[in-house]
Amino acid sequence: MQRRRKVIFDTDPSPDDAVAFLSAIASREELEVLAITTVAGNVPVELTTCNALKALELAGVTEVPVYAGASEPLVRRLVTAEHVHGRTGFDGYDLPTPKRQAGTKFAPDAIVELVMAQPAGSVTLCCLAPLTNVALALAREPKLAEHLEEIVLMGGSCFEGGNITAAAEFNFFVDPEAAARVFRSGVPITMIPLDCTHQALLTEERLRVLREAGTPVGTAFYHLLEFNKRFDRGKYGWEGGPLHDATVTAFLLQPELFAGRRVHVGIECASTLTLGASVVDWWSVSGQQANATVLRSVDGEGYIQLIFERLLRL
Ligand code: BDR
Ligand code: CA
């Protein structure tokens, strides 16, 4: 029997983040979500924390703790994405002010304590946001890197170009120094870049499954994702926008939906032109040792069906 994998989600909710951690919480046979940690990214950390709590309360989840983390990237000014997700990060559907509050621990401290309290190699960090909290946790506890089982992250780009600048994907662009720190850490990393998420679009037909479910979770996420879709449709001219972050959950549940290879990834931290770009040595020409598995393709239909089926269990 497959072991139940222990995971922590580090996130900056926007709706695609919330779909990622809720569908993981709903996958109780395969995954045990130890905590949700929040960070500044799509919107400031007060709002990402509030959105995480709103999503959990909507789904009736009371047992998973939430810890708020960094309010700024390691060395740069915060760049946010209200132009995509609205002022709250959760525009498109009004959810009540959450009753629960975040725990009092700082998220990087909570990550260190939760991981170090478990046997070595038994906790996976699922990263859906700028990597500030993860870099701080690695800096605080030098043994953390070898104690983690793996990091599975949504971020970067391989051959797909950028989505916040011509060269960079949003999560890496917001905190490139943190991303560079994580890729240098020695932790086994699976990176899910835009190349995959751009193959997984929220078409009207796929979103209809949520609306037709008629449940509070289905209805709320239909409207939240529909709000995102309007921006993405205008930007890309596609029939729907990408569902980025839940690829991380899908990879944990069904890795066979994805394909990729072991490569070296470097993060650009100096150039103003390409700041935050992930430099993926796909053809192994640099002579540098591989530090990540980069996934480049996904079965988009299988992915979205899997994630919505899990989400609608709540
Ligand atoms: C990433 O940016 C955020 O807006 C999404 O939640 C995702 O994590 C995609 O570039
Ligand atoms: Ca995110």
Short mmCIF file of C-alpha atoms and ligand atoms in Angstrom, two decimals:
data_model
loop_
_atom_site.label_atom_id
_atom_site.label_comp_id
_atom_site.label_asym_id
_atom_site.label_seq_id
_atom_site.Cartn_x
_atom_site.Cartn_y
_atom_site.Cartn_z
CA MET A 1 0.00 0.00 0.00
CA GLN A 2 1.20 3.51 -0.86
CA ARG A 3 2.31 5.48 2.23
CA ARG A 4 0.36 8.62 3.13
CA ARG A 5 2.72 11.42 2.19
CA LYS A 6 3.17 14.35 4.63
CA VAL A 7 3.15 17.76 2.93
CA ILE A 8 3.28 21.47 3.77
CA PHE A 9 1.90 24.02 1.29
CA ASP A 10 3.68 27.37 1.06
CA THR A 11 1.35 29.68 -0.85
CA ASP A 12 0.08 33.17 -1.78
CA PRO A 13 -3.61 32.51 -2.50
CA SER A 14 -5.11 33.53 -5.48
CA PRO A 15 -7.72 30.90 -6.42
CA ASP A 16 -5.33 28.47 -8.20
CA ASP A 17 -3.29 28.21 -4.98
CA ALA A 18 -6.42 27.45 -2.98
CA VAL A 19 -7.50 24.76 -5.47
CA ALA A 20 -4.03 23.22 -5.01
CA PHE A 21 -4.15 22.91 -1.22
CA LEU A 22 -7.87 22.10 -0.95
CA SER A 23 -7.61 19.28 -3.48
CA ALA A 24 -4.65 17.95 -1.47
CA ILE A 25 -6.61 18.13 1.79
CA ALA A 26 -9.44 16.27 0.05
CA SER A 27 -6.99 13.50 -0.95
CA ARG A 28 -6.88 12.07 2.56
CA GLU A 29 -5.84 8.57 1.53
CA GLU A 30 -2.68 9.75 -0.22
CA LEU A 31 -1.74 13.05 1.47
CA GLU A 32 -1.56 14.47 4.98
CA VAL A 33 -1.41 18.27 4.91
CA LEU A 34 0.53 19.35 8.02
CA ALA A 35 0.14 23.10 7.53
CA ILE A 36 -0.48 25.95 5.12
CA THR A 37 2.13 28.71 5.26
CA THR A 38 1.52 32.03 3.54
CA VAL A 39 3.80 34.60 1.96
CA ALA A 40 3.55 37.90 0.11
CA GLY A 41 3.14 37.44 -3.63
CA ASN A 42 -0.06 37.84 -5.61
CA VAL A 43 -1.17 40.32 -2.91
CA PRO A 44 0.37 41.38 0.45
CA VAL A 45 0.74 38.67 3.09
CA GLU A 46 -2.18 39.91 5.25
CA LEU A 47 -4.47 39.23 2.26
CA THR A 48 -2.89 35.91 1.21
CA THR A 49 -3.32 34.72 4.82
CA CYS A 50 -6.93 35.89 4.90
CA ASN A 51 -7.59 34.15 1.56
CA ALA A 52 -6.10 30.88 2.82
CA LEU A 53 -8.36 31.02 5.88
CA LYS A 54 -11.40 31.92 3.76
CA ALA A 55 -10.79 28.95 1.45
CA LEU A 56 -10.39 26.53 4.36
CA GLU A 57 -13.54 27.79 6.08
CA LEU A 58 -15.51 27.57 2.84
CA ALA A 59 -14.51 23.89 2.65
CA GLY A 60 -15.19 23.26 6.36
CA VAL A 61 -11.54 22.43 7.07
CA THR A 62 -10.65 23.26 10.68
CA GLU A 63 -7.77 20.89 11.46
CA VAL A 64 -5.03 22.29 9.20
CA PRO A 65 -3.04 25.14 10.82
CA VAL A 66 -2.18 28.32 8.91
CA TYR A 67 0.97 30.36 9.59
CA ALA A 68 1.74 33.75 8.05
CA GLY A 69 5.24 34.40 6.77
CA ALA A 70 7.36 36.97 4.98
CA SER A 71 5.79 40.27 3.98
CA GLU A 72 8.65 41.24 1.63
CA PRO A 73 11.07 39.36 -0.65
CA LEU A 74 14.61 38.80 0.73
CA VAL A 75 16.19 41.90 -0.80
CA ARG A 76 13.74 43.53 -3.20
CA ARG A 77 10.51 45.51 -3.10
CA LEU A 78 7.40 43.36 -3.36
CA VAL A 79 5.76 43.11 -6.79
CA THR A 80 2.10 41.97 -6.66
CA ALA A 81 -0.44 40.76 -9.24
CA GLU A 82 -3.71 42.60 -8.54
CA HIS A 83 -4.01 43.07 -12.31
CA VAL A 84 -4.65 39.30 -12.54
CA HIS A 85 -6.49 38.38 -9.33
CA GLY A 86 -8.09 41.69 -8.30
CA ARG A 87 -7.47 43.88 -5.25
CA THR A 88 -8.13 41.11 -2.71
CA GLY A 89 -6.38 38.33 -4.65
CA PHE A 90 -9.74 36.56 -4.45
CA ASP A 91 -11.95 38.88 -6.55
CA GLY A 92 -14.91 37.36 -8.35
CA TYR A 93 -16.79 35.85 -5.40
CA ASP A 94 -17.41 37.25 -1.92
CA LEU A 95 -16.47 34.88 0.87
CA PRO A 96 -17.19 35.77 4.52
CA THR A 97 -14.47 37.20 6.75
CA PRO A 98 -12.82 34.13 8.32
CA LYS A 99 -13.56 33.35 11.97
CA ARG A 100 -10.25 31.58 12.52
CA GLN A 101 -6.93 33.42 12.74
CA ALA A 102 -3.46 32.32 11.65
CA GLY A 103 -1.23 30.69 14.29
CA THR A 104 1.24 32.90 16.11
CA LYS A 105 4.41 31.29 14.69
CA PHE A 106 6.28 32.95 11.80
CA ALA A 107 5.87 30.66 8.77
CA PRO A 108 9.61 29.91 8.20
CA ASP A 109 9.89 28.90 11.90
CA ALA A 110 6.78 26.74 11.60
CA ILE A 111 8.25 25.01 8.51
CA VAL A 112 11.50 24.25 10.36
CA GLU A 113 9.72 22.96 13.48
CA LEU A 114 7.18 20.82 11.62
CA VAL A 115 9.74 19.23 9.29
CA MET A 116 12.41 18.62 11.96
CA ALA A 117 9.81 16.98 14.25
CA GLN A 118 9.19 14.26 11.62
CA PRO A 119 11.58 11.47 10.57
CA ALA A 120 14.19 12.51 7.97
CA GLY A 121 12.96 12.21 4.38
CA SER A 122 9.29 12.16 5.28
CA VAL A 123 8.00 15.70 4.55
CA THR A 124 7.56 17.31 1.13
CA LEU A 125 7.32 21.09 0.72
CA CYS A 126 4.81 22.13 -1.91
CA CYS A 127 5.66 25.64 -3.08
CA LEU A 128 3.12 27.72 -4.97
CA ALA A 129 4.51 31.22 -4.49
CA PRO A 130 7.66 33.34 -4.26
CA LEU A 131 10.18 31.21 -2.33
CA THR A 132 10.93 33.74 0.46
CA ASN A 133 9.64 31.60 3.36
CA VAL A 134 11.48 28.52 2.10
CA ALA A 135 14.78 30.40 1.71
CA LEU A 136 14.41 31.83 5.24
CA ALA A 137 13.66 28.39 6.67
CA LEU A 138 16.72 26.90 4.91
CA ALA A 139 18.87 29.73 6.27
CA ARG A 140 17.54 29.31 9.82
CA GLU A 141 18.10 25.54 10.04
CA PRO A 142 21.06 24.19 8.05
CA LYS A 143 19.87 20.59 8.61
CA LEU A 144 16.51 21.31 6.98
CA ALA A 145 17.81 20.67 3.43
CA GLU A 146 18.84 17.09 4.14
CA HIS A 147 15.82 16.44 6.36
CA LEU A 148 13.25 17.24 3.65
CA GLU A 149 12.02 14.52 1.34
CA GLU A 150 11.54 16.84 -1.63
CA ILE A 151 10.39 20.25 -2.83
CA VAL A 152 7.73 20.26 -5.55
CA LEU A 153 7.20 23.77 -6.85
CA MET A 154 5.27 25.70 -9.46
CA GLY A 155 7.53 28.35 -10.91
CA GLY A 156 9.85 29.33 -13.70
CA SER A 157 9.81 28.62 -17.35
CA CYS A 158 11.80 26.40 -19.66
CA PHE A 159 11.05 27.28 -23.32
CA GLU A 160 7.84 29.22 -22.71
CA GLY A 161 9.14 32.75 -21.95
CA GLY A 162 7.81 34.77 -19.03
CA ASN A 163 4.40 35.85 -17.76
CA ILE A 164 5.41 38.94 -15.74
CA THR A 165 8.35 40.02 -17.89
CA ALA A 166 9.40 38.68 -21.29
CA ALA A 167 11.87 36.37 -19.54
CA ALA A 168 10.54 35.58 -16.06
CA GLU A 169 7.68 33.72 -14.45
CA PHE A 170 5.96 35.60 -11.57
CA ASN A 171 6.98 33.45 -8.55
CA PHE A 172 10.69 33.54 -9.42
CA PHE A 173 10.60 37.19 -10.54
CA VAL A 174 9.17 38.38 -7.20
CA ASP A 175 12.03 36.87 -5.19
CA PRO A 176 14.87 35.69 -7.45
CA GLU A 177 17.41 35.55 -4.60
CA ALA A 178 15.12 33.21 -2.66
CA ALA A 179 14.64 31.00 -5.72
CA ALA A 180 18.42 30.90 -6.30
CA ARG A 181 18.93 29.93 -2.64
CA VAL A 182 16.44 27.06 -2.95
CA PHE A 183 17.99 25.70 -6.16
CA ARG A 184 21.43 25.76 -4.51
CA SER A 185 20.18 23.98 -1.37
CA GLY A 186 20.70 20.37 -2.42
CA VAL A 187 17.06 19.47 -1.65
CA PRO A 188 15.61 17.21 -4.41
CA ILE A 189 13.44 19.59 -6.48
CA THR A 190 10.67 18.98 -8.98
CA MET A 191 9.96 22.19 -10.89
CA ILE A 192 6.67 22.64 -12.76
CA PRO A 193 7.14 25.61 -15.11
CA LEU A 194 4.80 27.60 -17.35
CA ASP A 195 5.56 25.07 -20.12
CA CYS A 196 3.31 22.62 -18.26
CA THR A 197 0.69 24.97 -16.88
CA HIS A 198 0.08 26.52 -20.31
CA GLN A 199 -1.05 23.04 -21.41
CA ALA A 200 -3.77 22.98 -18.75
CA LEU A 201 -6.40 25.57 -19.60
CA LEU A 202 -9.64 26.35 -17.78
CA THR A 203 -12.01 26.27 -20.72
CA GLU A 204 -15.70 27.05 -20.22
CA GLU A 205 -16.45 23.34 -20.65
CA ARG A 206 -13.99 22.30 -17.92
CA LEU A 207 -15.18 25.02 -15.52
CA ARG A 208 -18.80 23.98 -15.99
CA VAL A 209 -18.12 20.88 -13.87
CA LEU A 210 -17.64 23.17 -10.86
CA ARG A 211 -20.76 25.22 -11.50
CA GLU A 212 -22.93 22.17 -12.12
CA ALA A 213 -21.79 20.51 -8.89
CA GLY A 214 -23.94 23.13 -7.14
CA THR A 215 -21.98 22.83 -3.88
CA PRO A 216 -20.59 25.85 -1.95
CA VAL A 217 -17.01 24.89 -2.94
CA GLY A 218 -17.92 24.23 -6.60
CA THR A 219 -19.90 27.48 -6.95
CA ALA A 220 -17.26 29.66 -5.25
CA PHE A 221 -14.38 28.27 -7.31
CA TYR A 222 -16.38 28.45 -10.52
CA HIS A 223 -16.71 32.23 -10.01
CA LEU A 224 -13.18 32.80 -8.65
CA LEU A 225 -11.54 30.93 -11.54
CA GLU A 226 -13.90 32.50 -14.06
CA PHE A 227 -12.64 35.94 -12.86
CA ASN A 228 -9.02 34.85 -13.54
CA LYS A 229 -9.99 33.38 -16.88
CA ARG A 230 -11.23 36.75 -18.17
CA PHE A 231 -7.80 38.31 -17.63
CA ASP A 232 -5.94 35.37 -19.12
CA ARG A 233 -8.22 35.12 -22.14
CA GLY A 234 -7.54 38.76 -22.95
CA LYS A 235 -3.80 38.33 -22.41
CA TYR A 236 -3.16 35.11 -24.30
CA GLY A 237 -6.14 34.90 -26.65
CA TRP A 238 -6.65 31.28 -25.58
CA GLU A 239 -10.02 29.69 -24.82
CA GLY A 240 -9.18 29.67 -21.12
CA GLY A 241 -6.47 30.63 -18.63
CA PRO A 242 -3.96 28.20 -17.08
CA LEU A 243 -4.63 26.50 -13.73
CA HIS A 244 -1.05 26.87 -12.49
CA ASP A 245 -0.57 25.78 -8.89
CA ALA A 246 -2.72 22.68 -8.65
CA THR A 247 -0.22 20.97 -10.97
CA VAL A 248 1.83 20.47 -7.78
CA THR A 249 -0.96 18.46 -6.14
CA ALA A 250 -1.64 16.52 -9.34
CA PHE A 251 2.04 15.59 -9.56
CA LEU A 252 1.97 14.20 -6.01
CA LEU A 253 -1.17 12.19 -6.76
CA GLN A 254 -0.45 11.01 -10.31
CA PRO A 255 3.12 11.75 -11.46
CA GLU A 256 2.48 9.73 -14.64
CA LEU A 257 0.39 12.67 -15.95
CA PHE A 258 3.69 14.58 -16.40
CA ALA A 259 6.94 14.15 -18.33
CA GLY A 260 10.30 15.87 -17.85
CA ARG A 261 14.00 15.31 -17.20
CA ARG A 262 16.82 15.91 -14.69
CA VAL A 263 18.68 19.13 -15.52
CA HIS A 264 20.59 22.02 -14.00
CA VAL A 265 18.53 25.15 -13.26
CA GLY A 266 20.07 28.53 -12.46
CA ILE A 267 18.17 31.67 -11.49
CA GLU A 268 19.12 35.07 -12.91
CA CYS A 269 19.60 37.59 -10.07
CA ALA A 270 21.65 40.34 -11.71
CA SER A 271 20.43 41.34 -15.17
CA THR A 272 17.64 43.91 -15.25
CA LEU A 273 16.56 42.54 -18.62
CA THR A 274 16.08 38.92 -17.52
CA LEU A 275 15.76 39.19 -13.71
CA GLY A 276 14.16 36.09 -12.18
CA ALA A 277 14.48 33.99 -15.35
CA SER A 278 15.07 30.28 -14.81
CA VAL A 279 17.97 29.17 -16.98
CA VAL A 280 17.24 25.51 -17.68
CA ASP A 281 20.11 23.49 -19.17
CA TRP A 282 17.76 21.22 -21.11
CA TRP A 283 20.50 19.89 -23.44
CA SER A 284 23.13 19.44 -20.67
CA VAL A 285 25.63 21.78 -22.32
CA SER A 286 26.79 23.63 -19.18
CA GLY A 287 28.61 20.75 -17.53
CA GLN A 288 26.83 21.65 -14.28
CA GLN A 289 25.36 18.83 -12.23
CA ALA A 290 21.57 18.46 -12.35
CA ASN A 291 19.82 20.05 -9.37
CA ALA A 292 16.17 19.56 -10.38
CA THR A 293 13.69 17.56 -12.38
CA VAL A 294 11.95 19.96 -14.74
CA LEU A 295 8.57 18.83 -16.06
CA ARG A 296 7.76 20.04 -19.55
CA SER A 297 4.47 18.42 -20.47
CA VAL A 298 1.23 17.39 -18.80
CA ASP A 299 -1.94 15.59 -19.82
CA GLY A 300 -4.08 18.72 -19.35
CA GLU A 301 -7.43 16.94 -19.49
CA GLY A 302 -6.37 14.23 -17.03
CA TYR A 303 -4.92 16.84 -14.68
CA ILE A 304 -8.00 19.07 -14.50
CA GLN A 305 -10.37 16.12 -14.18
CA LEU A 306 -8.31 14.72 -11.29
CA ILE A 307 -8.08 18.03 -9.44
CA PHE A 308 -11.74 18.97 -9.80
CA GLU A 309 -12.84 15.50 -8.73
CA ARG A 310 -10.75 15.89 -5.54
CA LEU A 311 -11.82 19.51 -4.92
CA LEU A 312 -15.49 18.56 -5.20
CA ARG A 313 -15.09 15.94 -2.47
CA LEU A 314 -15.10 18.87 -0.01
C1 BDR B 1 2.11 31.84 -10.50
O1 BDR B 1 1.76 33.20 -10.25
C2 BDR B 1 0.62 33.25 -9.43
O2 BDR B 1 -0.22 34.32 -9.79
C3 BDR B 1 -0.04 31.91 -9.56
O3 BDR B 1 -0.74 31.61 -8.36
C4 BDR B 1 1.12 30.98 -9.75
O4 BDR B 1 1.69 30.58 -8.52
C5 BDR B 1 2.11 31.61 -12.00
O5 BDR B 1 3.10 32.39 -12.60
CA CA B 2 0.55 31.08 -6.38
#
